[in-house]
Amino acid sequence: MPMLVLCLLCALAMTAQPALVGSMSGSEPAQQEELTLLFHGALQLSQALNGVYKATEAQLIKARNSLSLYGQVLGLLGKEVSQGQDAAQELRASLLEMQIEEDGLKLQAEATAQALGEVARGQQVLQEKMKQLEVQLKGVWLGHVRQEFEALKAHADEQSHIVWVLTGHVQRQKQEMMAQQQRLRQIQERLHMAALPA
């Protein structure tokens, strides 16, 4: 830009040189005043152009800084989005593992419930046999019948103990399933929050 101003001043000086020669040879003094005004105008024009150049340069520097800052912000946002996606992926993997565990617990609970039902039916049959033997023993108390009765009673007690153990096992499995479902709900809520736009 300063080169443009210098070129403009040189051109004005070369244009004005014949006018100066003419004025020295006795032409009108008005031409010299016009020449002075012309130089003054050229000087003001060069100052104005210099101010415009500096203002434009300052705006360009400011715009460059703003673009750099904008690029940094975009980089940080991209990093946060990537981290959020990684966290969501980990949560999905955890959710899948917990669902598989829950399915396994359900299968175990179903198998245990079925076994418990079979034991309960066997215990009911034993109790009915014991009642029949008790009726028989009321009339006749023979050693063989009494031994069979005692064996059946011991077997019934053992079955009752198995039912009690299985019932406790089923209760524990229910508690584990409830805890698993609670964890699944928490993970689903975290996934939902992670999927919401910022």
mmCIF file of C-alpha atoms in Angstrom:
data_model
loop_
_atom_site.group_PDB
_atom_site.id
_atom_site.type_symbol
_atom_site.label_atom_id
_atom_site.label_comp_id
_atom_site.label_asym_id
_atom_site.label_seq_id
_atom_site.Cartn_x
_atom_site.Cartn_y
_atom_site.Cartn_z
ATOM 1 C CA MET A 1 0.000 0.000 0.000
ATOM 2 C CA PRO A 2 2.780 2.539 0.766
ATOM 3 C CA MET A 3 4.251 1.750 -2.701
ATOM 4 C CA LEU A 4 0.938 2.774 -4.281
ATOM 5 C CA VAL A 5 1.022 6.107 -2.442
ATOM 6 C CA LEU A 6 4.610 6.754 -3.556
ATOM 7 C CA CYS A 7 3.742 5.983 -7.183
ATOM 8 C CA LEU A 8 0.766 8.336 -6.980
ATOM 9 C CA LEU A 9 2.950 11.141 -5.580
ATOM 10 C CA CYS A 10 5.580 10.594 -8.311
ATOM 11 C CA ALA A 11 2.922 10.747 -11.008
ATOM 12 C CA LEU A 12 1.546 13.970 -9.548
ATOM 13 C CA ALA A 13 5.045 15.463 -9.375
ATOM 14 C CA MET A 14 5.740 14.593 -13.009
ATOM 15 C CA THR A 15 2.434 16.066 -14.068
ATOM 16 C CA ALA A 16 3.059 19.175 -12.077
ATOM 17 C CA GLN A 17 6.627 19.697 -13.301
ATOM 18 C CA PRO A 18 5.666 21.294 -16.659
ATOM 19 C CA ALA A 19 3.231 23.496 -14.771
ATOM 20 C CA LEU A 20 6.072 24.684 -12.502
ATOM 21 C CA VAL A 21 8.269 25.412 -15.484
ATOM 22 C CA GLY A 22 5.447 27.325 -17.077
ATOM 23 C CA SER A 23 4.824 29.331 -13.885
ATOM 24 C CA MET A 24 8.507 30.221 -13.622
ATOM 25 C CA SER A 25 8.425 31.514 -17.148
ATOM 26 C CA GLY A 26 5.858 34.102 -16.173
ATOM 27 C CA SER A 27 2.507 32.244 -16.284
ATOM 28 C CA GLU A 28 -0.267 32.947 -13.847
ATOM 29 C CA PRO A 29 0.287 32.590 -10.059
ATOM 30 C CA ALA A 30 -3.066 30.773 -9.841
ATOM 31 C CA GLN A 31 -1.471 27.659 -11.372
ATOM 32 C CA GLN A 32 1.043 27.522 -8.521
ATOM 33 C CA GLU A 33 -1.795 27.673 -5.980
ATOM 34 C CA GLU A 34 -3.630 24.922 -7.848
ATOM 35 C CA LEU A 35 -0.469 22.866 -7.787
ATOM 36 C CA THR A 36 -0.134 23.396 -4.024
ATOM 37 C CA LEU A 37 -3.754 22.374 -3.556
ATOM 38 C CA LEU A 38 -3.176 19.337 -5.740
ATOM 39 C CA PHE A 39 -0.176 18.250 -3.640
ATOM 40 C CA HIS A 40 -2.157 18.871 -0.448
ATOM 41 C CA GLY A 41 -5.054 16.770 -1.757
ATOM 42 C CA ALA A 42 -2.692 14.002 -2.786
ATOM 43 C CA LEU A 43 -1.151 14.030 0.679
ATOM 44 C CA GLN A 44 -4.578 13.814 2.346
ATOM 45 C CA LEU A 45 -5.562 11.021 -0.032
ATOM 46 C CA SER A 46 -2.409 9.069 0.830
ATOM 47 C CA GLN A 47 -3.078 9.539 4.577
ATOM 48 C CA ALA A 48 -6.672 8.362 4.146
ATOM 49 C CA LEU A 49 -5.560 5.344 2.109
ATOM 50 C CA ASN A 50 -2.946 4.532 4.753
ATOM 51 C CA GLY A 51 -5.649 4.683 7.487
ATOM 52 C CA VAL A 52 -7.936 2.397 5.450
ATOM 53 C CA TYR A 53 -5.040 -0.006 4.914
ATOM 54 C CA LYS A 54 -4.227 -0.152 8.637
ATOM 55 C CA ALA A 55 -7.908 -0.596 9.597
ATOM 56 C CA THR A 56 -8.310 -3.381 7.021
ATOM 57 C CA GLU A 57 -5.128 -5.075 8.253
ATOM 58 C CA ALA A 58 -6.374 -4.901 11.874
ATOM 59 C CA GLN A 59 -9.724 -6.403 10.826
ATOM 60 C CA LEU A 60 -7.939 -9.206 8.971
ATOM 61 C CA ILE A 61 -5.796 -9.997 12.035
ATOM 62 C CA LYS A 62 -8.893 -9.990 14.227
ATOM 63 C CA ALA A 63 -10.747 -12.256 11.781
ATOM 64 C CA ARG A 64 -7.725 -14.623 11.661
ATOM 65 C CA ASN A 65 -7.644 -14.794 15.475
ATOM 66 C CA SER A 66 -11.401 -15.413 15.585
ATOM 67 C CA LEU A 67 -11.060 -18.230 13.044
ATOM 68 C CA SER A 68 -8.239 -19.772 15.073
ATOM 69 C CA LEU A 69 -10.317 -19.597 18.257
ATOM 70 C CA TYR A 70 -13.323 -21.031 16.414
ATOM 71 C CA GLY A 71 -11.157 -23.922 15.180
ATOM 72 C CA GLN A 72 -9.969 -24.629 18.731
ATOM 73 C CA VAL A 73 -13.565 -24.614 20.022
ATOM 74 C CA LEU A 74 -14.608 -26.986 17.244
ATOM 75 C CA GLY A 75 -11.695 -29.280 18.130
ATOM 76 C CA LEU A 76 -12.717 -29.347 21.802
ATOM 77 C CA LEU A 77 -16.351 -30.017 20.888
ATOM 78 C CA GLY A 78 -15.286 -32.843 18.582
ATOM 79 C CA LYS A 79 -13.202 -34.353 21.390
ATOM 80 C CA GLU A 80 -16.130 -34.154 23.829
ATOM 81 C CA VAL A 81 -18.473 -35.743 21.269
ATOM 82 C CA SER A 82 -15.942 -38.544 20.701
ATOM 83 C CA GLN A 83 -15.595 -39.123 24.454
ATOM 84 C CA GLY A 84 -19.396 -39.154 24.805
ATOM 85 C CA GLN A 85 -19.671 -41.729 22.013
ATOM 86 C CA ASP A 86 -17.017 -43.905 23.678
ATOM 87 C CA ALA A 87 -18.859 -43.698 27.016
ATOM 88 C CA ALA A 88 -22.156 -44.581 25.314
ATOM 89 C CA GLN A 89 -20.492 -47.552 23.611
ATOM 90 C CA GLU A 90 -19.134 -48.798 26.957
ATOM 91 C CA LEU A 91 -22.569 -48.413 28.536
ATOM 92 C CA ARG A 92 -24.161 -50.374 25.682
ATOM 93 C CA ALA A 93 -21.594 -53.155 26.134
ATOM 94 C CA SER A 94 -22.275 -53.234 29.902
ATOM 95 C CA LEU A 95 -26.011 -53.278 29.230
ATOM 96 C CA LEU A 96 -25.634 -56.218 26.850
ATOM 97 C CA GLU A 97 -23.550 -58.171 29.398
ATOM 98 C CA MET A 98 -26.092 -57.489 32.149
ATOM 99 C CA GLN A 99 -28.969 -58.559 29.900
ATOM 100 C CA ILE A 100 -27.142 -61.819 29.170
ATOM 101 C CA GLU A 101 -26.612 -62.326 32.920
ATOM 102 C CA GLU A 102 -30.272 -61.576 33.570
ATOM 103 C CA ASP A 103 -31.332 -64.133 30.942
ATOM 104 C CA GLY A 104 -29.090 -66.702 32.649
ATOM 105 C CA LEU A 105 -30.617 -65.885 36.032
ATOM 106 C CA LYS A 106 -34.112 -66.239 34.586
ATOM 107 C CA LEU A 107 -33.268 -69.661 33.183
ATOM 108 C CA GLN A 108 -31.813 -70.717 36.549
ATOM 109 C CA ALA A 109 -34.888 -69.428 38.366
ATOM 110 C CA GLU A 110 -37.207 -71.297 36.000
ATOM 111 C CA ALA A 111 -35.208 -74.527 36.414
ATOM 112 C CA THR A 112 -35.173 -74.112 40.202
ATOM 113 C CA ALA A 113 -38.896 -73.389 40.287
ATOM 114 C CA GLN A 114 -39.571 -76.492 38.213
ATOM 115 C CA ALA A 115 -37.398 -78.632 40.501
ATOM 116 C CA LEU A 116 -39.104 -77.111 43.514
ATOM 117 C CA GLY A 117 -42.504 -77.970 42.060
ATOM 118 C CA GLU A 118 -41.448 -81.577 41.498
ATOM 119 C CA VAL A 119 -40.100 -81.838 45.069
ATOM 120 C CA ALA A 120 -43.310 -80.336 46.419
ATOM 121 C CA ARG A 121 -45.373 -82.886 44.490
ATOM 122 C CA GLY A 122 -43.147 -85.709 45.792
ATOM 123 C CA GLN A 123 -43.538 -84.400 49.330
ATOM 124 C CA GLN A 124 -47.303 -84.330 48.935
ATOM 125 C CA VAL A 125 -47.277 -87.975 47.799
ATOM 126 C CA LEU A 126 -45.125 -88.888 50.817
ATOM 127 C CA GLN A 127 -47.466 -87.114 53.194
ATOM 128 C CA GLU A 128 -50.434 -88.965 51.758
ATOM 129 C CA LYS A 129 -48.601 -92.282 52.207
ATOM 130 C CA MET A 130 -47.732 -91.333 55.770
ATOM 131 C CA LYS A 131 -51.376 -90.620 56.503
ATOM 132 C CA GLN A 132 -52.329 -93.982 55.086
ATOM 133 C CA LEU A 133 -49.699 -95.701 57.245
ATOM 134 C CA GLU A 134 -50.840 -93.805 60.319
ATOM 135 C CA VAL A 135 -54.366 -95.081 59.701
ATOM 136 C CA GLN A 136 -53.011 -98.602 59.366
ATOM 137 C CA LEU A 137 -50.921 -98.230 62.523
ATOM 138 C CA LYS A 138 -53.904 -97.190 64.556
ATOM 139 C CA GLY A 139 -55.281 -100.699 64.238
ATOM 140 C CA VAL A 140 -52.074 -102.723 64.215
ATOM 141 C CA TRP A 141 -48.591 -101.588 65.419
ATOM 142 C CA LEU A 142 -46.267 -104.076 63.807
ATOM 143 C CA GLY A 143 -42.483 -103.745 63.700
ATOM 144 C CA HIS A 144 -42.227 -103.898 59.895
ATOM 145 C CA VAL A 145 -44.928 -101.307 59.353
ATOM 146 C CA ARG A 146 -43.381 -99.095 62.004
ATOM 147 C CA GLN A 147 -39.961 -99.274 60.319
ATOM 148 C CA GLU A 148 -41.519 -98.378 56.965
ATOM 149 C CA PHE A 149 -43.336 -95.506 58.642
ATOM 150 C CA GLU A 150 -40.123 -94.211 60.249
ATOM 151 C CA ALA A 151 -38.254 -94.485 56.926
ATOM 152 C CA LEU A 152 -40.990 -92.601 55.121
ATOM 153 C CA LYS A 153 -41.062 -89.972 57.860
ATOM 154 C CA ALA A 154 -37.281 -89.488 57.621
ATOM 155 C CA HIS A 155 -37.587 -89.250 53.848
ATOM 156 C CA ALA A 156 -40.362 -86.666 54.206
ATOM 157 C CA ASP A 157 -38.216 -84.653 56.617
ATOM 158 C CA GLU A 158 -35.359 -84.752 54.131
ATOM 159 C CA GLN A 159 -37.684 -83.621 51.354
ATOM 160 C CA SER A 160 -38.932 -80.765 53.562
ATOM 161 C CA HIS A 161 -35.352 -79.686 54.156
ATOM 162 C CA ILE A 162 -34.633 -79.752 50.395
ATOM 163 C CA VAL A 163 -37.761 -77.688 49.752
ATOM 164 C CA TRP A 164 -36.656 -75.195 52.408
ATOM 165 C CA VAL A 165 -33.157 -74.928 50.838
ATOM 166 C CA LEU A 166 -34.590 -74.539 47.335
ATOM 167 C CA THR A 167 -37.045 -71.907 48.535
ATOM 168 C CA GLY A 168 -34.168 -69.917 50.025
ATOM 169 C CA HIS A 169 -32.247 -70.301 46.770
ATOM 170 C CA VAL A 170 -35.224 -69.030 44.767
ATOM 171 C CA GLN A 171 -35.551 -66.042 47.093
ATOM 172 C CA ARG A 172 -31.869 -65.202 46.614
ATOM 173 C CA GLN A 173 -32.233 -65.479 42.853
ATOM 174 C CA LYS A 174 -35.218 -63.141 42.960
ATOM 175 C CA GLN A 175 -33.199 -60.596 44.927
ATOM 176 C CA GLU A 176 -30.313 -60.896 42.445
ATOM 177 C CA MET A 177 -32.700 -60.415 39.529
ATOM 178 C CA MET A 178 -34.217 -57.334 41.174
ATOM 179 C CA ALA A 179 -30.737 -55.872 41.734
ATOM 180 C CA GLN A 180 -29.818 -56.694 38.127
ATOM 181 C CA GLN A 181 -32.965 -54.987 36.829
ATOM 182 C CA GLN A 182 -32.152 -51.916 38.944
ATOM 183 C CA ARG A 183 -28.669 -51.756 37.416
ATOM 184 C CA LEU A 184 -30.144 -52.168 33.930
ATOM 185 C CA ARG A 185 -32.549 -49.280 34.546
ATOM 186 C CA GLN A 186 -29.663 -47.063 35.709
ATOM 187 C CA ILE A 187 -27.611 -47.897 32.614
ATOM 188 C CA GLN A 188 -30.612 -47.230 30.343
ATOM 189 C CA GLU A 189 -31.129 -43.844 32.020
ATOM 190 C CA ARG A 190 -27.430 -43.002 31.529
ATOM 191 C CA LEU A 191 -27.663 -44.029 27.858
ATOM 192 C CA HIS A 192 -30.774 -41.868 27.438
ATOM 193 C CA MET A 193 -29.009 -38.868 29.037
ATOM 194 C CA ALA A 194 -25.917 -39.411 26.867
ATOM 195 C CA ALA A 195 -28.089 -39.507 23.711
ATOM 196 C CA LEU A 196 -29.745 -36.152 24.515
ATOM 197 C CA PRO A 197 -28.289 -33.159 22.581
ATOM 198 C CA ALA A 198 -26.116 -30.817 24.670
#
